[in-house]
Coordinates of C-alpha atoms in Angstrom, one line a residue:
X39 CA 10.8 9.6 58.7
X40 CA 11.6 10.5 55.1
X41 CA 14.8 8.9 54.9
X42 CA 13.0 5.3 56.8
X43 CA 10.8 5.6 54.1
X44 CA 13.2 5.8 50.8
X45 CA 14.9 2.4 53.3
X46 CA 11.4 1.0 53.1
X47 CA 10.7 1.9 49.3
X48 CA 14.4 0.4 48.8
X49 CA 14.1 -2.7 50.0
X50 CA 10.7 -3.1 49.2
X51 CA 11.7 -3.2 45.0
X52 CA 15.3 -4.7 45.8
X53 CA 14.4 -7.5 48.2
X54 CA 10.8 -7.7 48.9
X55 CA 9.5 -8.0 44.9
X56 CA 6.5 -10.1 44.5
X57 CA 4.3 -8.6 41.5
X58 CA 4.8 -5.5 43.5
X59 CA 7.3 -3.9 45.9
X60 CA 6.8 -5.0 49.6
X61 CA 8.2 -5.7 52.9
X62 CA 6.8 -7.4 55.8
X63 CA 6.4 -6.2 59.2
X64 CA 9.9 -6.9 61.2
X65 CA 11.1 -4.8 58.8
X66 CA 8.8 -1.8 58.6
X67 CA 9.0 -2.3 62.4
X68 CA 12.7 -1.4 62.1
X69 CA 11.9 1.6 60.5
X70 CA 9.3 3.0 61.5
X71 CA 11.0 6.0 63.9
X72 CA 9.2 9.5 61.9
X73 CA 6.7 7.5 60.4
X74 CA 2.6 7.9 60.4
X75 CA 0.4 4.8 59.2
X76 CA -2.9 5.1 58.1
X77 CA -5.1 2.0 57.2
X78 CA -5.1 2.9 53.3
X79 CA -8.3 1.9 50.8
X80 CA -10.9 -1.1 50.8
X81 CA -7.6 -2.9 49.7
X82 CA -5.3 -2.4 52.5
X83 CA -4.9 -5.1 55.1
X84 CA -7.1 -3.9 58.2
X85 CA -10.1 -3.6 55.8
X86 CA -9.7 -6.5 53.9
X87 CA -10.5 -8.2 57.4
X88 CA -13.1 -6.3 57.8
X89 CA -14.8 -7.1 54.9
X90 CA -14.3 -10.8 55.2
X91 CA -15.6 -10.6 59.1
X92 CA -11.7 -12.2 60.4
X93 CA -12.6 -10.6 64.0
X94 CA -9.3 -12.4 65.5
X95 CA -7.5 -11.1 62.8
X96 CA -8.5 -7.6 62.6
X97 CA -7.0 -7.1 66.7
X98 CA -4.0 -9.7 66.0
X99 CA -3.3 -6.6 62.6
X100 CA -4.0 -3.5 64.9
X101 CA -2.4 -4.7 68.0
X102 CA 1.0 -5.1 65.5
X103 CA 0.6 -1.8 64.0
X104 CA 0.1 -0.2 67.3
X105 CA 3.1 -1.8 68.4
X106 CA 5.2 -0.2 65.4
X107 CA 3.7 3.1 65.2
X108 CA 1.9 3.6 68.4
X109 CA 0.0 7.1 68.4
X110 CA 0.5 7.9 64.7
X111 CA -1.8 4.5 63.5
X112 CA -5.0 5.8 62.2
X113 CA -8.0 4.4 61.1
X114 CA -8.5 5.6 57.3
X115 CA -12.0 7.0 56.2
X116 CA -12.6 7.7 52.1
X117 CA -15.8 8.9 50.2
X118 CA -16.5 7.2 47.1
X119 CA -20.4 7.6 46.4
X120 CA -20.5 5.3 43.9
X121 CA -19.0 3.0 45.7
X122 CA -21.1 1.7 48.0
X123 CA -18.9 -1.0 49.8
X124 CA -16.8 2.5 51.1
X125 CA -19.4 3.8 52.8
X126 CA -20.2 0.5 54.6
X127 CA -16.5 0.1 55.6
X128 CA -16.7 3.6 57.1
X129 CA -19.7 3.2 59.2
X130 CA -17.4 -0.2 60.5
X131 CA -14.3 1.6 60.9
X132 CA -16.3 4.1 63.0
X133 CA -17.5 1.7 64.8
X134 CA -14.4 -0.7 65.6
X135 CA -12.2 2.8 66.4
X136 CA -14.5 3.2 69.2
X137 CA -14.6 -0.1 70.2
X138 CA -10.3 0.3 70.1
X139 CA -9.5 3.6 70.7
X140 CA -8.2 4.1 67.5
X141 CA -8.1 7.3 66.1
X142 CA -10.0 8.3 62.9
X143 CA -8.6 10.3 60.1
X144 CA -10.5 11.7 56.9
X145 CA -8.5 11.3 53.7
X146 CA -9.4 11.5 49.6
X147 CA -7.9 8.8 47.0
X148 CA -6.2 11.9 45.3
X149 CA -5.0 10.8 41.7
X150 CA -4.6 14.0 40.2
X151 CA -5.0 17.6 41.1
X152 CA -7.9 19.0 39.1
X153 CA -11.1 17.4 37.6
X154 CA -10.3 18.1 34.3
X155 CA -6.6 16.0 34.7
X156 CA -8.9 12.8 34.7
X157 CA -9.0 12.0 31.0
X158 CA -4.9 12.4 31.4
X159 CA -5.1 10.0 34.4
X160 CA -7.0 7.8 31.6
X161 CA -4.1 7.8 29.5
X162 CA -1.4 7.2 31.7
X163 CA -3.4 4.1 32.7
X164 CA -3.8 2.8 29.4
X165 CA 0.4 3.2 28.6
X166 CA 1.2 1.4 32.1
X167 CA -1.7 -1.3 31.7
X168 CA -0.4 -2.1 27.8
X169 CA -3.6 -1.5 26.4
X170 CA -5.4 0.9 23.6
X171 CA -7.2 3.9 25.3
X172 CA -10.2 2.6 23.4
X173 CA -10.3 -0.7 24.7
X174 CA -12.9 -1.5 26.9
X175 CA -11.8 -4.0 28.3
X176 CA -8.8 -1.8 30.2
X177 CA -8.4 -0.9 33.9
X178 CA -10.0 2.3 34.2
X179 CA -11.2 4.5 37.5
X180 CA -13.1 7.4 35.4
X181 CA -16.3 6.7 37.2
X182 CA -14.4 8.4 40.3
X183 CA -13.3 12.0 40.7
X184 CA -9.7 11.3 42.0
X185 CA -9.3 15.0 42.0
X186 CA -7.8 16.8 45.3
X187 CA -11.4 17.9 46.7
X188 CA -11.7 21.4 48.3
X189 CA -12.2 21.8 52.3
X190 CA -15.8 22.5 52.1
X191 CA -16.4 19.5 50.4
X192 CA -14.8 17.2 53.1
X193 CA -16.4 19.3 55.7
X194 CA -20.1 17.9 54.0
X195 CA -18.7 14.6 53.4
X196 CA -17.7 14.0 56.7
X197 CA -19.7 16.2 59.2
X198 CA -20.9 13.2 61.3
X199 CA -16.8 12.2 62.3
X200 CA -15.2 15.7 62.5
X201 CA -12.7 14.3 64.7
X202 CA -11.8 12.6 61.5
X203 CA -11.1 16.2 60.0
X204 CA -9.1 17.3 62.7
X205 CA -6.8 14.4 62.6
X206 CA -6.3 15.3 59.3
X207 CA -5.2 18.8 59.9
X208 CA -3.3 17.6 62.9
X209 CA -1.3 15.1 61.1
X210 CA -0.4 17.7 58.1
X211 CA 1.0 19.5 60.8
X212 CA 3.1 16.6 62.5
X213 CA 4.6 16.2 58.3
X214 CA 7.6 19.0 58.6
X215 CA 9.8 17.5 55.7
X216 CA 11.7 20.4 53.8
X217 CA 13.4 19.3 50.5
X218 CA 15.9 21.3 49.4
X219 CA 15.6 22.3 45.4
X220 CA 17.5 22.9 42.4
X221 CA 20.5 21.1 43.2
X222 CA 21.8 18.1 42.0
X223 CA 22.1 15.0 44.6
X224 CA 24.6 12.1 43.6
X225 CA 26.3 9.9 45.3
X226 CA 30.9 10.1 45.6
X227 CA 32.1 7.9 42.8
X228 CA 35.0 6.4 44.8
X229 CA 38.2 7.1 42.4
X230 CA 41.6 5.8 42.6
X231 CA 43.9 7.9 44.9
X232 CA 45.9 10.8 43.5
X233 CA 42.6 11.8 40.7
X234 CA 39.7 13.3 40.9
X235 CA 36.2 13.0 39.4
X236 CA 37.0 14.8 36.7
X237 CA 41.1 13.5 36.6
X238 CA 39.7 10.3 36.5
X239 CA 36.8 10.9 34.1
X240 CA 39.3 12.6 31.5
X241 CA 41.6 9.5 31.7
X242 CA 39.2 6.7 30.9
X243 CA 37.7 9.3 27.9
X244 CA 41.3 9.5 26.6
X245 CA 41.9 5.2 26.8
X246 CA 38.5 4.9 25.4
X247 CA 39.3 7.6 22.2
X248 CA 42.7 6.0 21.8
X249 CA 41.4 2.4 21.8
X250 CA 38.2 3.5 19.3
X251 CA 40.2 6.1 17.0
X252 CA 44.0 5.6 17.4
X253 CA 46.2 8.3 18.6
X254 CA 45.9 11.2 16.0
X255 CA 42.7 12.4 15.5
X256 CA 42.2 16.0 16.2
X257 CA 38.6 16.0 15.3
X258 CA 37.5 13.3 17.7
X259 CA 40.0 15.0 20.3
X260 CA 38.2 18.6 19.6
X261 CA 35.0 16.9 20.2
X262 CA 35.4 14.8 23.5
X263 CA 37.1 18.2 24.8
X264 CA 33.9 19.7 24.1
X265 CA 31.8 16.6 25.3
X266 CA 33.6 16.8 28.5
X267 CA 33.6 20.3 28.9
X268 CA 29.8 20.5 29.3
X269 CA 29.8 17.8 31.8
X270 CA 32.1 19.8 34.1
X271 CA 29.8 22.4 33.8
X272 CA 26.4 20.2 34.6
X273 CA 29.4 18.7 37.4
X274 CA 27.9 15.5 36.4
X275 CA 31.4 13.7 36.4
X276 CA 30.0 11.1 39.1
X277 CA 27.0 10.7 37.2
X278 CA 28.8 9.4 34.3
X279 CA 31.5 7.5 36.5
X280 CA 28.6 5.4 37.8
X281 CA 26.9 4.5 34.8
X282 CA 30.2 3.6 33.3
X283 CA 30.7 1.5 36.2
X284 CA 27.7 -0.8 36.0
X285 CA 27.6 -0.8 31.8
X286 CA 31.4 -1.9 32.1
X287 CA 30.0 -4.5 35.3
X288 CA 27.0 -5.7 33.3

């Protein structure tokens, strides 16, 4: 599942780019194995139908995402009390999972961890939107609490779907993904035969200070030594193979 989805997050910035990354449905199809779908906000496909009454289109969308997930395709229920237009989309999702036998799952549009990270949220907004955190004219979503809610407070929002709950609980426990940390993961940096990473790395350092300084120059020589030695210690000799491959490329 995890690697599908770093194949789907992939292609969707190298190949599907359209003002955002994307890819369409044969593909997700073809990569869906360990994957769990969930109908996402008022902005996701199944409830943009909703809202714009496309009855033909919302069972043309569900059958196809049935077919690629099967089991784990869930309707998606949020609470935004100040957003009214979420509530009425829940009492319709409620409705149309019974009427499809679509499961229900309780989720929160978590932005940050804590209440207090919102004014931070703010700012990072404001740097990725281009604009002065003063202007108010910017995006902003500091009306909502995008904060990870506690149990008890999903309990309450929720107590009239709790089979919404458990499919939340139940689907935390289907995610088993371990990720090992504090290691460094790069990719081989394919070298001619006969050197290694750091052979090779020492070789195009030397050309490069011979072409730059000439051949006597025991400062610069002292120095790249140096350079290089902290490098073999970080073993980030592929690290700087690659990037010298794609500078020299570009």
């Amino acid at each position: 599942g995890y690697k599908n989805l770093m194949k789907i997050t992939t292609a969707a910035h190298l190949t599907g780019y359209y003002y955002k990354p994307r890819v369409d449905k044969e593909y997700l199809k073809s990569h869906s194995d360990g994957l769990i779908a969930l109908t996402a906000c008022l902005g996701g496909e199944i409830p943009s139908l909703i809202s714009s009454n496309q009855k033909e289109g919302i069972k043309t969308a569900v059958k196809e995402y049935q077919e690629i997930f099967g089991e784990d395709f869930y309707f998606e229920l949020q609470h935004h009390p100040l957003y009214p237009d979420q509530l009425k989309m829940n009492k319709k999702m409620v409705e149309l999972a019974k009427e499809m036998d679509i499961p229900l799952v309780a989720t929160n549009d978590i932005h940050y961890v804590r209440t207090e990270d919102k004014d931070a949220h703010e700012i990072l907004l404001a740097v990725q939107t281009g604009k002065n955190y003063d202007d108010q004219n910017r995006m902003t979503l500091k009306e909502f609490d995008l904060s990870m809610i506690p149990p008890e407070k999903m309990a309450e929002y929720f107590k009239d779907t709790p089979e919404a709950l458990d499919n939340t609980v139940k689907i935390a426990g289907k995610c088993n993904l371990e990720i090992e940390l504090g290691q460094t993961i790069l990719p081989k940096f394919a070298v001619p035969q006969g050197e290694t990473a750091k052979s090779y790395l020492e070789k195009l350092c030397s050309e490069g200070v011979k072409n730059r300084y000439g051949d006597t120059n025991p400062e610069v020589k002292q120095r790249l030594d140096y350079e290089l030695s902290v490098i073999e210690k970080c073993h980030f000799e592929d690290y700087f193979l690659i990037v010298s491959d794609y500078v020299n490329f570009a």
